[in-house]
XYZ file of C-alpha atoms in Angstrom:
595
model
C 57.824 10.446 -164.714
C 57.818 12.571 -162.041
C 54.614 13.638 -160.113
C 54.802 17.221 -159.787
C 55.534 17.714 -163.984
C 52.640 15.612 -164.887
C 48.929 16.950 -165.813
C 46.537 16.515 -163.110
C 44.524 13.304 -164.097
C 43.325 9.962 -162.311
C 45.673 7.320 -163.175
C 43.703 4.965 -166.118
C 44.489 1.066 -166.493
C 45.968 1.471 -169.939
C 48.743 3.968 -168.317
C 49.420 1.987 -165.729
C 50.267 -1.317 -167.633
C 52.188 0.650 -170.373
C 54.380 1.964 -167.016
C 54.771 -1.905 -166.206
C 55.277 -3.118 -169.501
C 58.212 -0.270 -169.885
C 59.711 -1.493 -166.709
C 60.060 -4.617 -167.738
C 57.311 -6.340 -165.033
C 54.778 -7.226 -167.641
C 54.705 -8.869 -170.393
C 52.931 -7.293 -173.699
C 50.240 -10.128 -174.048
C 49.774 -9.988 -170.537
C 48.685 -6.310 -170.663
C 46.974 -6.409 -174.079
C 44.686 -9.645 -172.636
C 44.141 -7.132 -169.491
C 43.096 -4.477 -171.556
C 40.805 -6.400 -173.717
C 38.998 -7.787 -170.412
C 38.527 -4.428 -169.008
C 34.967 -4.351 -170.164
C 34.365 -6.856 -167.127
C 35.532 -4.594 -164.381
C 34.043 -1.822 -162.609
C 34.689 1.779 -163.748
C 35.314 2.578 -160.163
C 37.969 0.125 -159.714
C 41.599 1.591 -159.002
C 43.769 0.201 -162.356
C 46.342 -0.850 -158.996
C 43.487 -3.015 -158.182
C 42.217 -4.553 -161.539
C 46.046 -5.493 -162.287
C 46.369 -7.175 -158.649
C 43.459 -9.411 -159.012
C 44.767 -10.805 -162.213
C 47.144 -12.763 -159.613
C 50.613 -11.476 -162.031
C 54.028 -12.632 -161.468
C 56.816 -9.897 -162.301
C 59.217 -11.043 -165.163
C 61.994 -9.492 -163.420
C 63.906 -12.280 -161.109
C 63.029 -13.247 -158.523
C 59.478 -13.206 -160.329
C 57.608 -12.075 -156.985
C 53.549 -12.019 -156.911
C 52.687 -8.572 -158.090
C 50.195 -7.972 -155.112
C 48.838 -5.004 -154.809
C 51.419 -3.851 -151.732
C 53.848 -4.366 -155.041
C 52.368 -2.866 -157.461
C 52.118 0.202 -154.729
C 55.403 0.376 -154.306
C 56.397 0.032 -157.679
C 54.149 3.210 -158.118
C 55.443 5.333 -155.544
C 59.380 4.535 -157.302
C 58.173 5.535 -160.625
C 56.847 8.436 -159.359
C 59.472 9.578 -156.671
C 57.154 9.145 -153.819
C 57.516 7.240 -150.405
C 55.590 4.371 -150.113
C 53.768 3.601 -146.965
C 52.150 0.428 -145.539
C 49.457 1.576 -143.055
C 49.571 0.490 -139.725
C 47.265 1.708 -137.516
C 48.968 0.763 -134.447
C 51.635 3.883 -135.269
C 48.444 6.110 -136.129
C 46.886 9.163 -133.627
C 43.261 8.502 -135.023
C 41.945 11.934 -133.285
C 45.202 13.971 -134.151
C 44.930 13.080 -137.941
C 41.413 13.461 -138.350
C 41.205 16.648 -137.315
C 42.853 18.048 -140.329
C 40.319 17.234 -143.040
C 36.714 16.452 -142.805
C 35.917 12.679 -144.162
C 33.628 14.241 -146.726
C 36.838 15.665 -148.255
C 39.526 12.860 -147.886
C 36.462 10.587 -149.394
C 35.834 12.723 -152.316
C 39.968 12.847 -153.180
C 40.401 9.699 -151.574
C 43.157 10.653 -149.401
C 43.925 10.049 -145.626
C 46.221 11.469 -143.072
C 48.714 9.827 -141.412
C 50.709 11.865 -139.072
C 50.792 15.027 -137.951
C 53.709 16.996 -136.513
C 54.604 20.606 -136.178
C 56.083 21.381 -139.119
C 53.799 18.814 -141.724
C 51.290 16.445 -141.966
C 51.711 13.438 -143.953
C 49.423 12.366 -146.562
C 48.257 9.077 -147.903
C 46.775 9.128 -151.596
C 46.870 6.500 -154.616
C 46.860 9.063 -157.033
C 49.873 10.602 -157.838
C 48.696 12.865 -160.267
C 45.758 14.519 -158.256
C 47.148 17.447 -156.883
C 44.644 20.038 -156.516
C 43.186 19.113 -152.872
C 47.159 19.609 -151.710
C 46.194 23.129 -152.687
C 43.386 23.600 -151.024
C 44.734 22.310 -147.917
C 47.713 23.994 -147.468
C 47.023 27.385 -146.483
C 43.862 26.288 -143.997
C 46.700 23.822 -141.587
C 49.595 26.158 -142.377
C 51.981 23.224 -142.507
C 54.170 21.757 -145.000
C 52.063 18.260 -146.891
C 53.996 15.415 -147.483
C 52.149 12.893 -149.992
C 52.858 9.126 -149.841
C 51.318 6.258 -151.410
C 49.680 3.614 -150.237
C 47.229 0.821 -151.214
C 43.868 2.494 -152.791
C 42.127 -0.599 -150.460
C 43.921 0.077 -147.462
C 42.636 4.326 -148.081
C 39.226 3.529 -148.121
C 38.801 0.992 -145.438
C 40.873 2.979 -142.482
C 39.409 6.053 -143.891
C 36.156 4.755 -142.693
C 37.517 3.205 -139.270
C 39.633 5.815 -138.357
C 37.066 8.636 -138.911
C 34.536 6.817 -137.340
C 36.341 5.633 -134.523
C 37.221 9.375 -133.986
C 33.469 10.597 -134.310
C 32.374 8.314 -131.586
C 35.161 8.694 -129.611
C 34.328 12.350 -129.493
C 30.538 12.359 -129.462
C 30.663 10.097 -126.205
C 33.109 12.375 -124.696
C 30.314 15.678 -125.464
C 27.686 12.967 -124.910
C 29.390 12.535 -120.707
C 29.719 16.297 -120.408
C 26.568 17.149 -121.142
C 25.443 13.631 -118.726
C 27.826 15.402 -116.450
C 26.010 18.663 -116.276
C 22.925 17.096 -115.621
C 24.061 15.669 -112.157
C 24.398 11.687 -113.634
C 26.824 9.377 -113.795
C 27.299 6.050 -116.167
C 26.997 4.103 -113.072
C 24.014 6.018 -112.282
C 22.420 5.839 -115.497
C 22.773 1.966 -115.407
C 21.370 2.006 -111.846
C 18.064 3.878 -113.417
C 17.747 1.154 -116.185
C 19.277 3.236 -119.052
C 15.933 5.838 -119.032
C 18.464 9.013 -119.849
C 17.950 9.723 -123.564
C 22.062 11.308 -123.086
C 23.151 7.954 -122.214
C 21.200 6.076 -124.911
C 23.356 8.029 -127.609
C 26.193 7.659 -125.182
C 25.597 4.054 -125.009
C 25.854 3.353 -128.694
C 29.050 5.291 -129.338
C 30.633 2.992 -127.018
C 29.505 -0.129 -128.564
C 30.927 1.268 -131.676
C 34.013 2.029 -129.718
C 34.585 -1.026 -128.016
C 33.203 -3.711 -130.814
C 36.163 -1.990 -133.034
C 38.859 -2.675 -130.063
C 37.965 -6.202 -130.083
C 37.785 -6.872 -134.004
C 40.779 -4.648 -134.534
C 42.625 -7.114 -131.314
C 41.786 -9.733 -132.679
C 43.211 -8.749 -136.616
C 46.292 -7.563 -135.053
C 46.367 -11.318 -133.520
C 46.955 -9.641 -129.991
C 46.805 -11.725 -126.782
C 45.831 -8.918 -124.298
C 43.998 -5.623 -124.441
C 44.784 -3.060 -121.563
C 43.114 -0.350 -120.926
C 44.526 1.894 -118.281
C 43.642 5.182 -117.190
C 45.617 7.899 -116.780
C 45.201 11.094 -115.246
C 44.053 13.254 -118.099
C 43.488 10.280 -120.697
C 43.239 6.460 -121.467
C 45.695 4.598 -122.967
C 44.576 1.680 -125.204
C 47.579 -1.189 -125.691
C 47.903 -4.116 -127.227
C 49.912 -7.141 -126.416
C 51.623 -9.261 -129.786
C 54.310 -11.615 -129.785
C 54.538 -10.640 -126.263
C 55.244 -7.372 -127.078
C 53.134 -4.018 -125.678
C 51.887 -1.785 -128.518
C 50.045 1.947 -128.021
C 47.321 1.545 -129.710
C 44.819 5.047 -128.887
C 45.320 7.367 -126.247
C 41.186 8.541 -125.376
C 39.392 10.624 -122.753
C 39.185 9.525 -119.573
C 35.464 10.027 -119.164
C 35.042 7.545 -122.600
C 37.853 5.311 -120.701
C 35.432 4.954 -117.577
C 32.567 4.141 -119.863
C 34.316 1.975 -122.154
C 35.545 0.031 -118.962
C 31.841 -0.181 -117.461
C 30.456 -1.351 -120.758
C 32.856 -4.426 -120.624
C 32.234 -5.166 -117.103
C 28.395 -4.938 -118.101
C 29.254 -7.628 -120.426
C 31.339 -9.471 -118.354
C 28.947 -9.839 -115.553
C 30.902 -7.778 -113.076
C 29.919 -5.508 -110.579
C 29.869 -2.361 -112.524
C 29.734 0.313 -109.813
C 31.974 -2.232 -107.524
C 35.160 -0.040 -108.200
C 37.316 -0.651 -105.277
C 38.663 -4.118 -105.516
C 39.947 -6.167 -107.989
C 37.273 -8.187 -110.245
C 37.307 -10.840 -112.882
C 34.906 -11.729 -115.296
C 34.534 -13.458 -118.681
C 32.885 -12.543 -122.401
C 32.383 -14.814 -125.327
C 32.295 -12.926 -128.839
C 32.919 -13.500 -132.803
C 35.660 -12.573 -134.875
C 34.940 -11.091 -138.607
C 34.238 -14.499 -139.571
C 32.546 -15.721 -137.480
C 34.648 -17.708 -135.137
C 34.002 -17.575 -131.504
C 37.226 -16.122 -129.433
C 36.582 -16.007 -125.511
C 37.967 -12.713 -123.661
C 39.044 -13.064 -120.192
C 38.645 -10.184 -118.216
C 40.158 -8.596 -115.048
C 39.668 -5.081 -113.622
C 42.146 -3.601 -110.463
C 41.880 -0.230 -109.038
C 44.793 2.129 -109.518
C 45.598 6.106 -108.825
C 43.089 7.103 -111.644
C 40.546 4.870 -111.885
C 40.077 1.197 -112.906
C 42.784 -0.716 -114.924
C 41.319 -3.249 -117.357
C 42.724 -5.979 -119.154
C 41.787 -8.591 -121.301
C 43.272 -11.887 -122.449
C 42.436 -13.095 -125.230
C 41.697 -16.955 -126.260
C 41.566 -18.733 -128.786
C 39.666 -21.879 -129.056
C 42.066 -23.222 -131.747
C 45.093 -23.671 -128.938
C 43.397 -26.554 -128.035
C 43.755 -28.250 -131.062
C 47.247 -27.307 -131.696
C 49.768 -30.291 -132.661
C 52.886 -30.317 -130.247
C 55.222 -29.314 -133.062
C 53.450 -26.340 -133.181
C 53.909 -25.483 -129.681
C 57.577 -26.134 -130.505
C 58.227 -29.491 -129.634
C 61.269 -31.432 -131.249
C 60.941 -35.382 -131.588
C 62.549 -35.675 -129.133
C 61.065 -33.351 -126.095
C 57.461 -34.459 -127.555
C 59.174 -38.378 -127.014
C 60.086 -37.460 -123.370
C 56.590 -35.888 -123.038
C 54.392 -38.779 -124.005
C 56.620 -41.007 -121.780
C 55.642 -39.002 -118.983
C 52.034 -38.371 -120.048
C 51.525 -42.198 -120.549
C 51.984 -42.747 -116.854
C 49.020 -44.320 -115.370
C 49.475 -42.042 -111.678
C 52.083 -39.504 -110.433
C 52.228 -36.106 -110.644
C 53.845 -33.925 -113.305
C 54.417 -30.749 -113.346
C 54.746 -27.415 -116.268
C 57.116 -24.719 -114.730
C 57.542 -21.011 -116.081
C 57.008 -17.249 -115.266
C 53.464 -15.761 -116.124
C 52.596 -15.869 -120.045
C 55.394 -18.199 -120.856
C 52.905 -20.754 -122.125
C 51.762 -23.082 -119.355
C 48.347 -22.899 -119.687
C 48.369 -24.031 -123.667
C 50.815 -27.023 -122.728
C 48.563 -28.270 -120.543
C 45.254 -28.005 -121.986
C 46.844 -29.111 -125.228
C 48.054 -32.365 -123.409
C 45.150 -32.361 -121.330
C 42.587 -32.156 -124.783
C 45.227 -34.824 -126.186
C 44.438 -37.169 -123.486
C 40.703 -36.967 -122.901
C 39.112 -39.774 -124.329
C 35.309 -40.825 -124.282
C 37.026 -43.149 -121.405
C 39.196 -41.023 -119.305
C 37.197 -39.259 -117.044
C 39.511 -35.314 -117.103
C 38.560 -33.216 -113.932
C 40.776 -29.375 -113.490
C 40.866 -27.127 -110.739
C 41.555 -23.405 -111.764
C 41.822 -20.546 -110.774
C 40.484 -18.748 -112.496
C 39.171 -21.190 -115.595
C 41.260 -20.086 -118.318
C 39.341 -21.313 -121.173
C 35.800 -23.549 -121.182
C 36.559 -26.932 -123.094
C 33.389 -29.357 -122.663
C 35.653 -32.480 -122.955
C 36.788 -31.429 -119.403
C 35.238 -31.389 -115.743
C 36.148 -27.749 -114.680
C 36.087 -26.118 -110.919
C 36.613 -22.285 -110.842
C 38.466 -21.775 -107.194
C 35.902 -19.647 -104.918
C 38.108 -17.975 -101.853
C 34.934 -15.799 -101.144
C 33.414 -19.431 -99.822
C 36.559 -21.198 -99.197
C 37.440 -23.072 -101.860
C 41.205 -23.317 -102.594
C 43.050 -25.327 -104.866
C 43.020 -27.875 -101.746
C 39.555 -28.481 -101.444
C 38.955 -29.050 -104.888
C 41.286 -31.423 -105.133
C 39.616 -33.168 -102.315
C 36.688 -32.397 -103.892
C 37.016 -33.917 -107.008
C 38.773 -37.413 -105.556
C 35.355 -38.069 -104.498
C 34.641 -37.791 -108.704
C 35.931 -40.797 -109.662
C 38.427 -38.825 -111.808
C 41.607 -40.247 -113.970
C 43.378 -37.416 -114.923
C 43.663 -34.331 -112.339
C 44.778 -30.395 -113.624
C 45.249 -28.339 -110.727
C 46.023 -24.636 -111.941
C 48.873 -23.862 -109.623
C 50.732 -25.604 -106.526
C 50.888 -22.226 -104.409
C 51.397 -23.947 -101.171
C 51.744 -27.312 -99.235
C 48.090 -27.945 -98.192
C 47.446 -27.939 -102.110
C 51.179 -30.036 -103.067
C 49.791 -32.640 -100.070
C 46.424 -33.103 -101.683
C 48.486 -33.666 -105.336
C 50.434 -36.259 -103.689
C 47.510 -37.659 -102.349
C 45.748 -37.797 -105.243
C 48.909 -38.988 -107.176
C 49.341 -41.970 -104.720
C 46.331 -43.125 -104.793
C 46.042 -43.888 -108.643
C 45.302 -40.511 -110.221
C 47.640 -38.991 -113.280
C 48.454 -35.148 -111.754
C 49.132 -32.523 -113.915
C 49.895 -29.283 -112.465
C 51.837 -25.678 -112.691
C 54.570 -24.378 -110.500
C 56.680 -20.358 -110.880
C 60.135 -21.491 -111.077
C 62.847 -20.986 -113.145
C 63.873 -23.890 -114.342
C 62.612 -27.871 -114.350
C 65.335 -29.229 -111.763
C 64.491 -26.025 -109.657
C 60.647 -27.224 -109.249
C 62.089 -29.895 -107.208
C 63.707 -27.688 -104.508
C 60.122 -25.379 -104.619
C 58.612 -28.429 -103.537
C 60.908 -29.317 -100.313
C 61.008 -25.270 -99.249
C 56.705 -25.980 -99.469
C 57.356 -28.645 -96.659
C 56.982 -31.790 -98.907
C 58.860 -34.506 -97.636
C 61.710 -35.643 -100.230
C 60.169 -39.475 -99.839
C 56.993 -38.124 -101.018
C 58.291 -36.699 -104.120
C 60.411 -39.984 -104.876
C 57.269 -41.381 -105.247
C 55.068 -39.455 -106.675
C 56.932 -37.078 -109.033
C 57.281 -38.635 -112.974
C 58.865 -35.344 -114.265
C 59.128 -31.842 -114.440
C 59.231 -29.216 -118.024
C 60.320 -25.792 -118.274
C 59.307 -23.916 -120.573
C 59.956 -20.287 -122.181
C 57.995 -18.893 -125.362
C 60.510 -16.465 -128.277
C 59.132 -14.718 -130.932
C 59.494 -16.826 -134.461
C 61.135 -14.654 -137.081
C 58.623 -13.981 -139.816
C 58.943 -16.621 -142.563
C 58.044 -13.615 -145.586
C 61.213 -12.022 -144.583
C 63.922 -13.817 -142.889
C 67.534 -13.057 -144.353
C 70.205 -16.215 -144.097
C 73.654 -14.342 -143.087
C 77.167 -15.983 -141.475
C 76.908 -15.093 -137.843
C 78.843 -12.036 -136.898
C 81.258 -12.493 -133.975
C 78.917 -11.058 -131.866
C 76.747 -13.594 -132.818
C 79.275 -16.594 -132.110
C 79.967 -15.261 -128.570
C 76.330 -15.353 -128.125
C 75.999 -18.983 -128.845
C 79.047 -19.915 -127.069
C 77.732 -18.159 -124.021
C 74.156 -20.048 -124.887
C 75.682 -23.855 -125.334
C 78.083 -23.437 -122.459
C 79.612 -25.580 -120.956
C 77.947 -28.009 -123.242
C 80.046 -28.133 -126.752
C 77.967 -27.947 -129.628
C 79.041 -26.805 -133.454
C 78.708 -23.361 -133.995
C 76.175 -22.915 -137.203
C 77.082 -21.625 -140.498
C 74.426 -19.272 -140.772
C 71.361 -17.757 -138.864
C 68.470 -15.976 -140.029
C 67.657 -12.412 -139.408
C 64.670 -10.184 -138.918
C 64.207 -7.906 -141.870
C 60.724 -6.363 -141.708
C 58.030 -6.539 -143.903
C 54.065 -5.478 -144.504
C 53.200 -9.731 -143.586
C 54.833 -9.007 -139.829
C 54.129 -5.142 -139.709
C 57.907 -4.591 -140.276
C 58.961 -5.878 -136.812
C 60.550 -8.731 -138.523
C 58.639 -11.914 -135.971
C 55.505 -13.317 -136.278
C 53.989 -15.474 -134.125
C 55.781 -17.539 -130.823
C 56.661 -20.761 -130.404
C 57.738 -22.889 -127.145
C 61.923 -23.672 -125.731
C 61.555 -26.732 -123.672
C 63.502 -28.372 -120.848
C 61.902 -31.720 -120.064
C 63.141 -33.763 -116.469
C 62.472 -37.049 -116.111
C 62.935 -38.938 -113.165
C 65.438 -41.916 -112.726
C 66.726 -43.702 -110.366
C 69.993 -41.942 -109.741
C 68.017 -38.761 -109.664
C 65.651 -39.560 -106.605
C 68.649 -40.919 -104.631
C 69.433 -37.052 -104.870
C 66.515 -35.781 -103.422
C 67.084 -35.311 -100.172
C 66.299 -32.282 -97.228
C 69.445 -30.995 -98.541
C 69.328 -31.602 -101.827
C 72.713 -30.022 -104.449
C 70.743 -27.982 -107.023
C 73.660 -27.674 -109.200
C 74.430 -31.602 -108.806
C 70.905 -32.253 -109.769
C 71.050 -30.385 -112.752
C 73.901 -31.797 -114.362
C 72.820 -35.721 -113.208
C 69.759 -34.320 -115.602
C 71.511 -33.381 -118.171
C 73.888 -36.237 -118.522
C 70.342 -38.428 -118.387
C 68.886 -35.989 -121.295
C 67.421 -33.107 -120.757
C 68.584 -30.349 -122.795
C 68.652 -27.122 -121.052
C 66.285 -23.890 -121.784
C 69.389 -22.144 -123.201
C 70.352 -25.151 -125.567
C 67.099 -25.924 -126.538
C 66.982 -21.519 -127.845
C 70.064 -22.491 -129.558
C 69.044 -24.991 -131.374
C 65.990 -23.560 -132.875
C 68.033 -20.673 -134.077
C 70.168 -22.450 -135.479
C 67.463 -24.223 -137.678
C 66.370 -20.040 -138.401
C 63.097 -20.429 -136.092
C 64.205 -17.481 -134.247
C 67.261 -15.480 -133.271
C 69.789 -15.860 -130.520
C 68.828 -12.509 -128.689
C 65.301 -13.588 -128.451
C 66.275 -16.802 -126.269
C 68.458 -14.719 -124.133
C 66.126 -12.512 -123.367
C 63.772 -15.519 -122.038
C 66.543 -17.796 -121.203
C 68.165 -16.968 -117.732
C 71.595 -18.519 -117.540
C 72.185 -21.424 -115.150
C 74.166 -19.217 -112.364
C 70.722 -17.703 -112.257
C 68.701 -20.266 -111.925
């Protein structure tokens, strides 16, 4: 049936299921037992809805759930419509709300979607409701293009999006008119919030800001920026390692936005000149606590902002779900076990040092063990740890603590990063003397950390007997279990993984997964990340190699003859088992001529 020859009507559940039932998805008893129960549902319920609760299974192979994202897209086939999964990342909130009032896209239950210069695209679960298109058309003098989407997913953005937009703009009239009167935000938080402007300012950017965070954290994002521009602010998000556009917003709700975070963060909110960092603790939806890092840094227009966002529940994690095979998580315990020595996590920024080690660090402290760390800044309170933020403003480096806290009777040291020798020295130190190091170092590679320390000063003796091993570590997107396609590899494909194992020989695989897209990982195909490991451990024959002139290249293959399986081969192999795809670990995974 096609939508535009139908009568205008709401769709009823009896049409519906005779639709399924002639397509072969539902079974007669199935739809006759529906219909019988109907009494039980609410009138108001959208038949897509009261069929999707009864948890179906279509009768057409491969007998997928009949969700409610299926049954949509059923609906928009039958009709000739395009189905669309909302995402609001790919949505201008004040662009599309400025076609229609709420009131109106409530009452028809519609929503825009996009806007462009020739149409605006149009979200509706009724097909057969036609008569607001007629309305609308000759007020925006565009072209409307209807699509369907989920009735549930209508009336819940309908309500963000046009109230994010209403207090988006009522802050930004609320400034001007703060503007005309001669006072600032920072102002008005200097007079103890007495302007009756700023009080209604004030609570627009609670709304504001409250839905950045819940929305952040639904999206499963690890970082929030918020950078200004020079006529607006753009709002991104950071998933799978991956930056997103979120909002574009005026700069003068920007500022305020910013200055309400550093309010909560404890920061110096007029303080606008030099970089600041600060903290927040807050809930998810359901209630679980999620603990925003924050850090501010002046640029050309204004203050950047961005928060990183933790999760309590990393310190819980199981190795194998940080991406550790038997063996690597074998090779890690062995170090781990050690009674003294220092070992060391090596990486770029964001490649997943900081979860390693708190997840071996959480792993190891014991009612016993006596866990003192030394960060800068502390990424993430854990009680079962003693924690020292660094303080430069007073002097108090990574050294110092470390000095510091071997006056603690302490088993197990973390020191956040080995940036120099004064704070490698006071490692060793602590190392020698009986004390199980763990720390961070920015190299490329494991064997590399070794030549980082000699170029620090660190005398190779010194690391002979201190040093129990070294990992590298990378982080790839996972491909997205929902949607994953098996296919033989293509032959750019097998030159990939040639280039990958080399010059190691290794089988090429039969088949490799590939991303597909779907509405599970917002049709990018990956969900989630997961760790590639290269884990050194010292031997013999590799400390008669450390030397002032030590070979990197000879110490790197002595490693990998003793077992350590490179970044690259350790990518390889977890696309081969259709974890993730060969151009994600290349893009992470610097070959060795550039290590």
């Amino acid at each position: 049936m096609n939508h535009r020859d139908a009568k205008e009507h709401k769709l009823t559940l009896p049409e519906v299921l005779g639709m399924l039932v002639a397509d072969g998805l539902v079974a007669q008893t199935e739809a006759d037992a529906l219909l019988a129960a109907r009494r039980i549902h609410r009138h108001d319920t959208h038949p897509l809805a009261a069929i999707a609760g009864q948890n179906l299974k279509s009768l057409k192979p491969p007998h997928k759930p009949l969700h409610l994202e299926a049954l949509a897209e059923w609906l928009a086939g039958r009709v000739g419509l395009e189905y669309v999964h909302i995402d609001p990342l790919k949505i201008d909130f004040a662009a599309v709300t400025d076609t229609m009032s709420s009131d109106y896209a409530a009452r028809f239950g519609i929503l825009p979607l996009q806007v462009t210069a020739s149409e605006v695209v149009v979200a509706t679960a009724e097909p057969f409701l036609r008569e607001w298109e007629k309305v609308l058309q000759p007020i925006l003098r565009k072209d409307i293009r209807r699509v369907i989407a989920t009735p549930l997913d209508i009336s819940r953005y309908l309500i963000e999006f046009y109230n994010l937009a209403r207090s988006v703009k009522n802050a930004a009239q609320n400034d001007r008119q703060g503007a005309a009167g001669q006072y600032s935000f920072e102002q008005l938080v200097e007079l103890g919030r007495t302007n009756r402007q700023f009080d209604a300012n004030d609570q627009h950017i609670v709304h504001i800001v409250d839905w950045l965070w819940q929305y952040a954290f639904e999206q499963r994002a690890s970082d929030i920026h918020i950078e200004p521009r020079r006529e607006l602010g753009i709002v991104r998000f950071r998933i799978d390692g991956v930056l997103h556009q979120v909002y574009q917003i005026p700069m003068s709700v920007t500022n305020a936005m910013t200055s309400r975070i550093k309010v909560l963060g404890r920061m110096d909110v007029v303080e606008k000149r030099r970089p600041q960092d600060g903290r927040i603790k807050t809930r998810t939806a359901d209630g679980q606590e999620i603990e925003l890092r924050l850090s501010t840094l002046p640029t050309a227009f204004g203050e950047k902002l961005v928060m990183r966002i933790f999760d309590p529940s990393v310190l819980v994690r199981d190795f194998s779900e940080l991406g550790f095979s038997d063996e690597d998580l074998a090779r890690w315990r062995q170090m781990t076990a050690q009674p003294n020595g220092i070992i060391l996590v090596t990486g770029p920024t964001g490649s997943g040092k900081t979860t390693t080690l708190y997840s071996t660090l959480k792993s190891l402290a014991t009612p016993e063990v006596n866990v003192c760390t030394i960060e800068d800044p502390i990424e993430m309170v854990e009680p079962a740890f003693n924690q020292m933020q660094v303080q430069h403003a007073i002097e108090l480096g990574f050294a110092d603590g470390v000095r510091a806290l071997m006056r603690q009777d302490p088993d197990i040291i973390m020191v956040g990063e080995i940036r120099d020798f004064e704070t490698a020295d006071m490692a060793i130190q602590a190392a020698l003397t009986g004390h199980l190091v763990l720390s961070t170092l920015h190299t490329n590679d494991a064997p590399s950390a070794i030549t980082r320390l000699l170029d620090l000063g660190v005398a190779p003796y010194m690391i002979n007997a201190t040093l129990l091993g070294v990992m590298g570590q990378r982080l790839v997107r996972t491909l997205c279990p929902h949607c994953k396609q098996p296919l033989p590899p293509q032959a750019e494909e097998i030159g990939q993984w040639d280039d990958l194992v080399a010059p190691w020989k290794s089988g090429r695989p039969t088949q490799l997964q590939h991303p597909t897209g779907c509405l599970e990982c917002r049709m990018t195909g990956y969900q989630g990340r997961i760790g590639i490991y290269e884990i050194l451990l010292m031997s013999p024959g590799l400390r008669k190699l450390i030397t002032p002139a030590t070979d990197i290249a000879l110490l790197r293959e002595l490693a990998c003859r003793e077992g350590m399986k490179p970044l690259r081969i350790s990518g390889a192999m977890k696309a081969a088992s259709g974890m993730t795809t060969l151009e994600e670990v290349i893009k992470v995974a610097p070959p060795a001529n550039q290590m």
